[in-house]
Amino acid sequence: GQQVMQIPQYQHVQEGEDFTTYCNSSTTLSNIQWYKQRPGGHPVFLIQLVKSGEVKKQKRLTFQFGEAKKNSSLHITATQTTDVGTYFCAGQGGGTSYGKLTFGQGTILTVHP
Amino acid sequence: ETGVTQTPRHLVMGMTNKKSLKCEQHLGHNAMYWYKQSAKKPLELMFVYNFKEQTENNSVPSRFSPECPNSSHLFLHLHTLQPEDSALYLCASSQDGPPMGGEAFFGQGTRLTVV
């Protein structure tokens, strides 16, 4: 079945440093979504990428979708303490997994002031 | 406030108890989902309902029984659970179910502890 792997599992940074999390799917995706979950909270949708090679920006966050539509990344520039939380990618399958949304394990980001 | 409301927020139950989790969405969405979130594991999709019809059951044990009386309400009935079922249970909704899917709106979850 479809698998979505996300690395790293944990990331500790000093405030002001950059952060990147990577997501890889075992199958080609129709789209990929990113979510953020604050400690004690619930996942909140950030963005959806659909096109091969797509790049989208939201202030300090940059999202990329690979050319083969099997991998994606989220990059945060100059992290702030408000960025702490767990970042999940969720791939919506193509092929035999058509339509199924599979979440990665998440990357837990800690930002030290 | 996400438009998806879950009750209760916290639940402690014995292994012989029967309880139900409730989810209500005020977004006019057609699809609703139950997810399980355990420590150090990815979000696990349990059930999918699209226009009140169950379209997916991800090999969930029968001690978990979903019910979707209408497109706005979703229940998860629990009975004879095991301690390993302790987790955060998240309800979500989206405008359309698979394959269209789209952005998922999550409720705040029910933190379940089985003793």
PDB file of C-alpha atoms in Angstrom:
ATOM      1  CA  GLY A   1       0.000   0.000   0.000  1.00  0.00           C
ATOM      2  CA  GLN A   2       0.861   3.646  -0.167  1.00  0.00           C
ATOM      3  CA  GLN A   3       3.449   4.808   2.352  1.00  0.00           C
ATOM      4  CA  VAL A   4       4.569   8.318   3.176  1.00  0.00           C
ATOM      5  CA  MET A   5       7.859   8.728   5.002  1.00  0.00           C
ATOM      6  CA  GLN A   6       8.805  11.991   6.664  1.00  0.00           C
ATOM      7  CA  ILE A   7      12.183  13.044   8.026  1.00  0.00           C
ATOM      8  CA  PRO A   8      13.540  14.082  10.384  1.00  0.00           C
ATOM      9  CA  GLN A   9      11.341  12.889  13.220  1.00  0.00           C
ATOM     10  CA  TYR A  10      12.649  15.592  15.542  1.00  0.00           C
ATOM     11  CA  GLN A  11      14.400  18.905  14.937  1.00  0.00           C
ATOM     12  CA  HIS A  12      15.732  21.319  17.520  1.00  0.00           C
ATOM     13  CA  VAL A  13      16.801  24.749  16.323  1.00  0.00           C
ATOM     14  CA  GLN A  14      17.797  28.060  17.813  1.00  0.00           C
ATOM     15  CA  GLU A  15      15.425  30.883  17.099  1.00  0.00           C
ATOM     16  CA  GLY A  16      16.457  32.502  13.847  1.00  0.00           C
ATOM     17  CA  GLU A  17      17.820  29.320  12.268  1.00  0.00           C
ATOM     18  CA  ASP A  18      16.199  27.715   9.262  1.00  0.00           C
ATOM     19  CA  PHE A  19      14.281  24.422   9.304  1.00  0.00           C
ATOM     20  CA  THR A  20      13.385  21.892   6.634  1.00  0.00           C
ATOM     21  CA  THR A  21      11.288  18.733   6.723  1.00  0.00           C
ATOM     22  CA  TYR A  22      11.122  16.239   3.882  1.00  0.00           C
ATOM     23  CA  CYS A  23       8.388  13.921   2.744  1.00  0.00           C
ATOM     24  CA  ASN A  24       8.706  10.927   0.403  1.00  0.00           C
ATOM     25  CA  SER A  25       5.955   8.758  -0.989  1.00  0.00           C
ATOM     26  CA  SER A  26       6.260   5.202  -2.193  1.00  0.00           C
ATOM     27  CA  THR A  27       3.830   5.992  -5.009  1.00  0.00           C
ATOM     28  CA  THR A  28       3.148   8.924  -7.301  1.00  0.00           C
ATOM     29  CA  LEU A  29       0.758  11.372  -5.680  1.00  0.00           C
ATOM     30  CA  SER A  30      -2.088  13.382  -7.149  1.00  0.00           C
ATOM     31  CA  ASN A  31      -1.429  16.106  -4.584  1.00  0.00           C
ATOM     32  CA  ILE A  32       0.214  16.674  -1.236  1.00  0.00           C
ATOM     33  CA  GLN A  33      -1.037  18.626   1.750  1.00  0.00           C
ATOM     34  CA  TRP A  34       0.812  20.047   4.729  1.00  0.00           C
ATOM     35  CA  TYR A  35      -0.579  20.435   8.242  1.00  0.00           C
ATOM     36  CA  LYS A  36       0.699  21.923  11.492  1.00  0.00           C
ATOM     37  CA  GLN A  37      -0.267  20.651  14.920  1.00  0.00           C
ATOM     38  CA  ARG A  38       0.609  22.788  17.918  1.00  0.00           C
ATOM     39  CA  PRO A  39       1.340  20.982  21.211  1.00  0.00           C
ATOM     40  CA  GLY A  40      -1.976  19.864  22.685  1.00  0.00           C
ATOM     41  CA  GLY A  41      -3.818  20.940  19.558  1.00  0.00           C
ATOM     42  CA  HIS A  42      -5.207  19.425  16.403  1.00  0.00           C
ATOM     43  CA  PRO A  43      -3.816  19.400  12.844  1.00  0.00           C
ATOM     44  CA  VAL A  44      -4.476  22.585  10.923  1.00  0.00           C
ATOM     45  CA  PHE A  45      -4.248  22.728   7.144  1.00  0.00           C
ATOM     46  CA  LEU A  46      -1.428  24.856   5.750  1.00  0.00           C
ATOM     47  CA  ILE A  47      -1.357  24.278   2.015  1.00  0.00           C
ATOM     48  CA  GLN A  48      -1.986  21.905  -0.867  1.00  0.00           C
ATOM     49  CA  LEU A  49       0.384  21.352  -3.801  1.00  0.00           C
ATOM     50  CA  VAL A  50      -0.940  19.806  -6.980  1.00  0.00           C
ATOM     51  CA  LYS A  51       1.385  20.467  -9.903  1.00  0.00           C
ATOM     52  CA  SER A  52       4.691  18.787 -10.624  1.00  0.00           C
ATOM     53  CA  GLY A  53       7.559  21.033  -9.480  1.00  0.00           C
ATOM     54  CA  GLU A  54       5.185  23.464  -7.785  1.00  0.00           C
ATOM     55  CA  VAL A  55       6.591  25.939  -5.272  1.00  0.00           C
ATOM     56  CA  LYS A  56       4.377  27.967  -2.952  1.00  0.00           C
ATOM     57  CA  LYS A  57       5.282  30.492  -0.286  1.00  0.00           C
ATOM     58  CA  GLN A  58       3.472  31.655   2.821  1.00  0.00           C
ATOM     59  CA  LYS A  59       5.530  34.379   4.494  1.00  0.00           C
ATOM     60  CA  ARG A  60       8.552  32.499   5.923  1.00  0.00           C
ATOM     61  CA  LEU A  61       7.304  29.077   4.787  1.00  0.00           C
ATOM     62  CA  THR A  62       8.239  27.625   1.385  1.00  0.00           C
ATOM     63  CA  PHE A  63       6.617  24.444   0.104  1.00  0.00           C
ATOM     64  CA  GLN A  64       7.892  22.388  -2.822  1.00  0.00           C
ATOM     65  CA  PHE A  65       6.447  19.457  -4.744  1.00  0.00           C
ATOM     66  CA  GLY A  66       8.906  17.290  -6.625  1.00  0.00           C
ATOM     67  CA  GLU A  67       8.967  16.886 -10.375  1.00  0.00           C
ATOM     68  CA  ALA A  68       7.984  13.227 -10.082  1.00  0.00           C
ATOM     69  CA  LYS A  69       5.219  14.084  -7.591  1.00  0.00           C
ATOM     70  CA  LYS A  70       6.633  11.633  -5.057  1.00  0.00           C
ATOM     71  CA  ASN A  71       8.388  13.994  -2.695  1.00  0.00           C
ATOM     72  CA  SER A  72       7.854  17.328  -1.037  1.00  0.00           C
ATOM     73  CA  SER A  73       9.519  19.660   1.405  1.00  0.00           C
ATOM     74  CA  LEU A  74       8.617  22.430   3.807  1.00  0.00           C
ATOM     75  CA  HIS A  75      11.268  25.042   4.591  1.00  0.00           C
ATOM     76  CA  ILE A  76      10.913  27.674   7.300  1.00  0.00           C
ATOM     77  CA  THR A  77      13.274  30.635   7.165  1.00  0.00           C
ATOM     78  CA  ALA A  78      14.393  32.301  10.394  1.00  0.00           C
ATOM     79  CA  THR A  79      12.315  30.240  12.792  1.00  0.00           C
ATOM     80  CA  GLN A  80      10.380  31.855  15.603  1.00  0.00           C
ATOM     81  CA  THR A  81       9.105  30.364  18.854  1.00  0.00           C
ATOM     82  CA  THR A  82       5.605  30.462  17.388  1.00  0.00           C
ATOM     83  CA  ASP A  83       6.707  27.885  14.801  1.00  0.00           C
ATOM     84  CA  VAL A  84       6.930  25.099  17.402  1.00  0.00           C
ATOM     85  CA  GLY A  85       4.747  22.096  16.735  1.00  0.00           C
ATOM     86  CA  THR A  86       4.522  19.013  14.591  1.00  0.00           C
ATOM     87  CA  TYR A  87       4.478  19.397  10.818  1.00  0.00           C
ATOM     88  CA  PHE A  88       2.746  16.663   8.841  1.00  0.00           C
ATOM     89  CA  CYS A  89       2.677  15.995   5.161  1.00  0.00           C
ATOM     90  CA  ALA A  90      -0.285  14.077   3.771  1.00  0.00           C
ATOM     91  CA  GLY A  91      -0.174  12.581   0.339  1.00  0.00           C
ATOM     92  CA  GLN A  92      -3.287  11.997  -1.693  1.00  0.00           C
ATOM     93  CA  GLY A  93      -2.692   8.921  -3.766  1.00  0.00           C
ATOM     94  CA  GLY A  94      -2.724   8.304  -7.440  1.00  0.00           C
ATOM     95  CA  GLY A  95      -2.733   4.985  -9.243  1.00  0.00           C
ATOM     96  CA  THR A  96      -4.144   2.119  -7.197  1.00  0.00           C
ATOM     97  CA  SER A  97      -4.274   4.334  -4.094  1.00  0.00           C
ATOM     98  CA  TYR A  98      -6.353   6.920  -5.908  1.00  0.00           C
ATOM     99  CA  GLY A  99      -7.856   9.445  -3.547  1.00  0.00           C
ATOM    100  CA  LYS A 100      -6.535   7.978  -0.319  1.00  0.00           C
ATOM    101  CA  LEU A 101      -4.907  10.513   2.019  1.00  0.00           C
ATOM    102  CA  THR A 102      -1.910   9.080   3.872  1.00  0.00           C
ATOM    103  CA  PHE A 103      -0.123  11.051   6.572  1.00  0.00           C
ATOM    104  CA  GLY A 104       3.577  11.035   7.234  1.00  0.00           C
ATOM    105  CA  GLN A 105       4.835  10.475  10.745  1.00  0.00           C
ATOM    106  CA  GLY A 106       5.421  14.172  11.277  1.00  0.00           C
ATOM    107  CA  THR A 107       8.423  16.262  12.270  1.00  0.00           C
ATOM    108  CA  ILE A 108       8.387  17.706  15.755  1.00  0.00           C
ATOM    109  CA  LEU A 109       9.998  21.142  15.714  1.00  0.00           C
ATOM    110  CA  THR A 110      11.375  22.721  18.869  1.00  0.00           C
ATOM    111  CA  VAL A 111      12.620  26.298  18.727  1.00  0.00           C
ATOM    112  CA  HIS A 112      14.918  27.470  21.507  1.00  0.00           C
ATOM    113  CA  PRO A 113      14.778  31.211  22.228  1.00  0.00           C
TER     114      PRO A 113
ATOM    115  CA  GLU B   1     -12.796  27.281  16.101  1.00  0.00           C
ATOM    116  CA  THR B   2     -12.505  24.984  13.093  1.00  0.00           C
ATOM    117  CA  GLY B   3     -16.178  24.284  12.481  1.00  0.00           C
ATOM    118  CA  VAL B   4     -15.698  20.697  13.615  1.00  0.00           C
ATOM    119  CA  THR B   5     -16.683  20.018  17.206  1.00  0.00           C
ATOM    120  CA  GLN B   6     -15.850  16.882  19.133  1.00  0.00           C
ATOM    121  CA  THR B   7     -17.188  15.749  22.495  1.00  0.00           C
ATOM    122  CA  PRO B   8     -16.071  14.794  25.002  1.00  0.00           C
ATOM    123  CA  ARG B   9     -12.586  16.312  24.987  1.00  0.00           C
ATOM    124  CA  HIS B  10     -11.328  13.781  27.503  1.00  0.00           C
ATOM    125  CA  LEU B  11     -12.599  10.307  28.340  1.00  0.00           C
ATOM    126  CA  VAL B  12     -11.412   7.680  30.780  1.00  0.00           C
ATOM    127  CA  MET B  13     -13.093   4.325  30.496  1.00  0.00           C
ATOM    128  CA  GLY B  14     -12.697   0.822  31.802  1.00  0.00           C
ATOM    129  CA  MET B  15     -12.213  -2.098  29.482  1.00  0.00           C
ATOM    130  CA  THR B  16     -15.765  -3.324  30.065  1.00  0.00           C
ATOM    131  CA  ASN B  17     -17.441   0.043  29.507  1.00  0.00           C
ATOM    132  CA  LYS B  18     -19.382   1.233  26.489  1.00  0.00           C
ATOM    133  CA  LYS B  19     -19.004   4.852  25.451  1.00  0.00           C
ATOM    134  CA  SER B  20     -19.475   6.989  22.355  1.00  0.00           C
ATOM    135  CA  LEU B  21     -17.511   9.812  20.809  1.00  0.00           C
ATOM    136  CA  LYS B  22     -19.423  12.510  18.970  1.00  0.00           C
ATOM    137  CA  CYS B  23     -18.396  14.750  16.106  1.00  0.00           C
ATOM    138  CA  GLU B  24     -20.382  17.527  14.486  1.00  0.00           C
ATOM    139  CA  GLN B  25     -19.363  19.688  11.541  1.00  0.00           C
ATOM    140  CA  HIS B  26     -20.953  23.016  10.650  1.00  0.00           C
ATOM    141  CA  LEU B  27     -19.199  23.452   7.322  1.00  0.00           C
ATOM    142  CA  GLY B  28     -21.638  21.814   4.954  1.00  0.00           C
ATOM    143  CA  HIS B  29     -19.071  19.182   4.021  1.00  0.00           C
ATOM    144  CA  ASN B  30     -19.977  15.873   2.455  1.00  0.00           C
ATOM    145  CA  ALA B  31     -17.232  13.684   3.880  1.00  0.00           C
ATOM    146  CA  MET B  32     -16.293  12.886   7.464  1.00  0.00           C
ATOM    147  CA  TYR B  33     -13.431  10.853   8.889  1.00  0.00           C
ATOM    148  CA  TRP B  34     -12.195   9.242  12.090  1.00  0.00           C
ATOM    149  CA  TYR B  35      -8.437   9.222  12.712  1.00  0.00           C
ATOM    150  CA  LYS B  36      -6.426   7.728  15.555  1.00  0.00           C
ATOM    151  CA  GLN B  37      -3.298   9.509  16.739  1.00  0.00           C
ATOM    152  CA  SER B  38      -0.984   7.534  19.009  1.00  0.00           C
ATOM    153  CA  ALA B  39       2.360   8.658  20.354  1.00  0.00           C
ATOM    154  CA  LYS B  40       5.166   8.322  17.828  1.00  0.00           C
ATOM    155  CA  LYS B  41       2.869   7.024  15.071  1.00  0.00           C
ATOM    156  CA  PRO B  42       1.439   8.675  11.992  1.00  0.00           C
ATOM    157  CA  LEU B  43      -2.186   9.672  11.940  1.00  0.00           C
ATOM    158  CA  GLU B  44      -4.086   6.473  11.199  1.00  0.00           C
ATOM    159  CA  LEU B  45      -7.226   6.712   9.122  1.00  0.00           C
ATOM    160  CA  MET B  46      -9.953   4.548  10.640  1.00  0.00           C
ATOM    161  CA  PHE B  47     -13.181   5.257   8.764  1.00  0.00           C
ATOM    162  CA  VAL B  48     -14.424   7.408   5.905  1.00  0.00           C
ATOM    163  CA  TYR B  49     -18.008   8.450   5.311  1.00  0.00           C
ATOM    164  CA  ASN B  50     -19.080  10.167   2.110  1.00  0.00           C
ATOM    165  CA  PHE B  51     -22.680  11.387   1.882  1.00  0.00           C
ATOM    166  CA  LYS B  52     -23.462   9.298   5.010  1.00  0.00           C
ATOM    167  CA  GLU B  53     -22.207   6.108   3.401  1.00  0.00           C
ATOM    168  CA  GLN B  54     -19.162   4.337   4.775  1.00  0.00           C
ATOM    169  CA  THR B  55     -16.618   4.169   1.988  1.00  0.00           C
ATOM    170  CA  GLU B  56     -13.567   2.993   3.882  1.00  0.00           C
ATOM    171  CA  ASN B  57     -12.780   0.852   6.902  1.00  0.00           C
ATOM    172  CA  ASN B  58      -9.065   0.487   7.403  1.00  0.00           C
ATOM    173  CA  SER B  59      -9.129  -2.930   9.079  1.00  0.00           C
ATOM    174  CA  VAL B  60     -10.349  -1.418  12.319  1.00  0.00           C
ATOM    175  CA  PRO B  61     -11.254  -3.898  15.098  1.00  0.00           C
ATOM    176  CA  SER B  62     -14.968  -4.423  15.625  1.00  0.00           C
ATOM    177  CA  ARG B  63     -14.760  -2.938  19.131  1.00  0.00           C
ATOM    178  CA  PHE B  64     -14.863   0.390  17.260  1.00  0.00           C
ATOM    179  CA  SER B  65     -18.218   0.945  15.586  1.00  0.00           C
ATOM    180  CA  PRO B  66     -18.895   4.117  13.573  1.00  0.00           C
ATOM    181  CA  GLU B  67     -22.273   5.656  12.898  1.00  0.00           C
ATOM    182  CA  CYS B  68     -23.134   8.493  10.540  1.00  0.00           C
ATOM    183  CA  PRO B  69     -26.817   9.443  10.784  1.00  0.00           C
ATOM    184  CA  ASN B  70     -26.400  12.459   8.485  1.00  0.00           C
ATOM    185  CA  SER B  71     -23.664  14.420   6.742  1.00  0.00           C
ATOM    186  CA  SER B  72     -23.137  16.677   9.765  1.00  0.00           C
ATOM    187  CA  HIS B  73     -22.803  14.104  12.526  1.00  0.00           C
ATOM    188  CA  LEU B  74     -20.436  11.234  13.107  1.00  0.00           C
ATOM    189  CA  PHE B  75     -20.189   8.923  16.091  1.00  0.00           C
ATOM    190  CA  LEU B  76     -17.648   6.365  17.198  1.00  0.00           C
ATOM    191  CA  HIS B  77     -19.104   3.747  19.532  1.00  0.00           C
ATOM    192  CA  LEU B  78     -16.592   2.066  21.794  1.00  0.00           C
ATOM    193  CA  HIS B  79     -16.938  -1.212  23.676  1.00  0.00           C
ATOM    194  CA  THR B  80     -14.585  -3.643  25.399  1.00  0.00           C
ATOM    195  CA  LEU B  81     -11.526  -1.569  24.502  1.00  0.00           C
ATOM    196  CA  GLN B  82      -7.954  -2.462  25.331  1.00  0.00           C
ATOM    197  CA  PRO B  83      -5.334  -0.253  27.019  1.00  0.00           C
ATOM    198  CA  GLU B  84      -3.477   0.009  23.694  1.00  0.00           C
ATOM    199  CA  ASP B  85      -6.529   1.799  22.294  1.00  0.00           C
ATOM    200  CA  SER B  86      -5.657   4.806  24.436  1.00  0.00           C
ATOM    201  CA  ALA B  87      -4.961   7.647  22.010  1.00  0.00           C
ATOM    202  CA  LEU B  88      -6.208  10.931  20.631  1.00  0.00           C
ATOM    203  CA  TYR B  89      -9.190  10.318  18.349  1.00  0.00           C
ATOM    204  CA  LEU B  90      -9.622  13.004  15.745  1.00  0.00           C
ATOM    205  CA  CYS B  91     -12.637  13.678  13.605  1.00  0.00           C
ATOM    206  CA  ALA B  92     -12.221  15.537  10.329  1.00  0.00           C
ATOM    207  CA  SER B  93     -14.375  16.658   7.453  1.00  0.00           C
ATOM    208  CA  SER B  94     -13.748  17.739   3.879  1.00  0.00           C
ATOM    209  CA  GLN B  95     -15.916  19.158   1.142  1.00  0.00           C
ATOM    210  CA  ASP B  96     -15.701  15.930  -0.827  1.00  0.00           C
ATOM    211  CA  GLY B  97     -14.615  12.432  -0.012  1.00  0.00           C
ATOM    212  CA  PRO B  98     -11.953  10.485  -1.866  1.00  0.00           C
ATOM    213  CA  PRO B  99     -10.951  10.680  -4.627  1.00  0.00           C
ATOM    214  CA  MET B 100     -11.525  14.438  -4.660  1.00  0.00           C
ATOM    215  CA  GLY B 101     -10.806  14.928  -0.977  1.00  0.00           C
ATOM    216  CA  GLY B 102      -9.382  18.365  -0.494  1.00  0.00           C
ATOM    217  CA  GLU B 103      -8.444  20.195   2.661  1.00  0.00           C
ATOM    218  CA  ALA B 104      -9.348  18.356   5.853  1.00  0.00           C
ATOM    219  CA  PHE B 105     -10.709  20.302   8.808  1.00  0.00           C
ATOM    220  CA  PHE B 106      -9.976  18.601  12.100  1.00  0.00           C
ATOM    221  CA  GLY B 107     -11.809  18.753  15.383  1.00  0.00           C
ATOM    222  CA  GLN B 108      -9.898  19.237  18.608  1.00  0.00           C
ATOM    223  CA  GLY B 109      -9.997  15.524  19.346  1.00  0.00           C
ATOM    224  CA  THR B 110     -11.012  13.285  22.199  1.00  0.00           C
ATOM    225  CA  ARG B 111      -8.184  12.140  24.446  1.00  0.00           C
ATOM    226  CA  LEU B 112      -9.154   8.577  25.350  1.00  0.00           C
ATOM    227  CA  THR B 113      -7.582   6.633  28.187  1.00  0.00           C
ATOM    228  CA  VAL B 114      -8.533   2.994  28.679  1.00  0.00           C
ATOM    229  CA  VAL B 115      -7.836   1.660  32.154  1.00  0.00           C
TER     230      VAL B 115
END
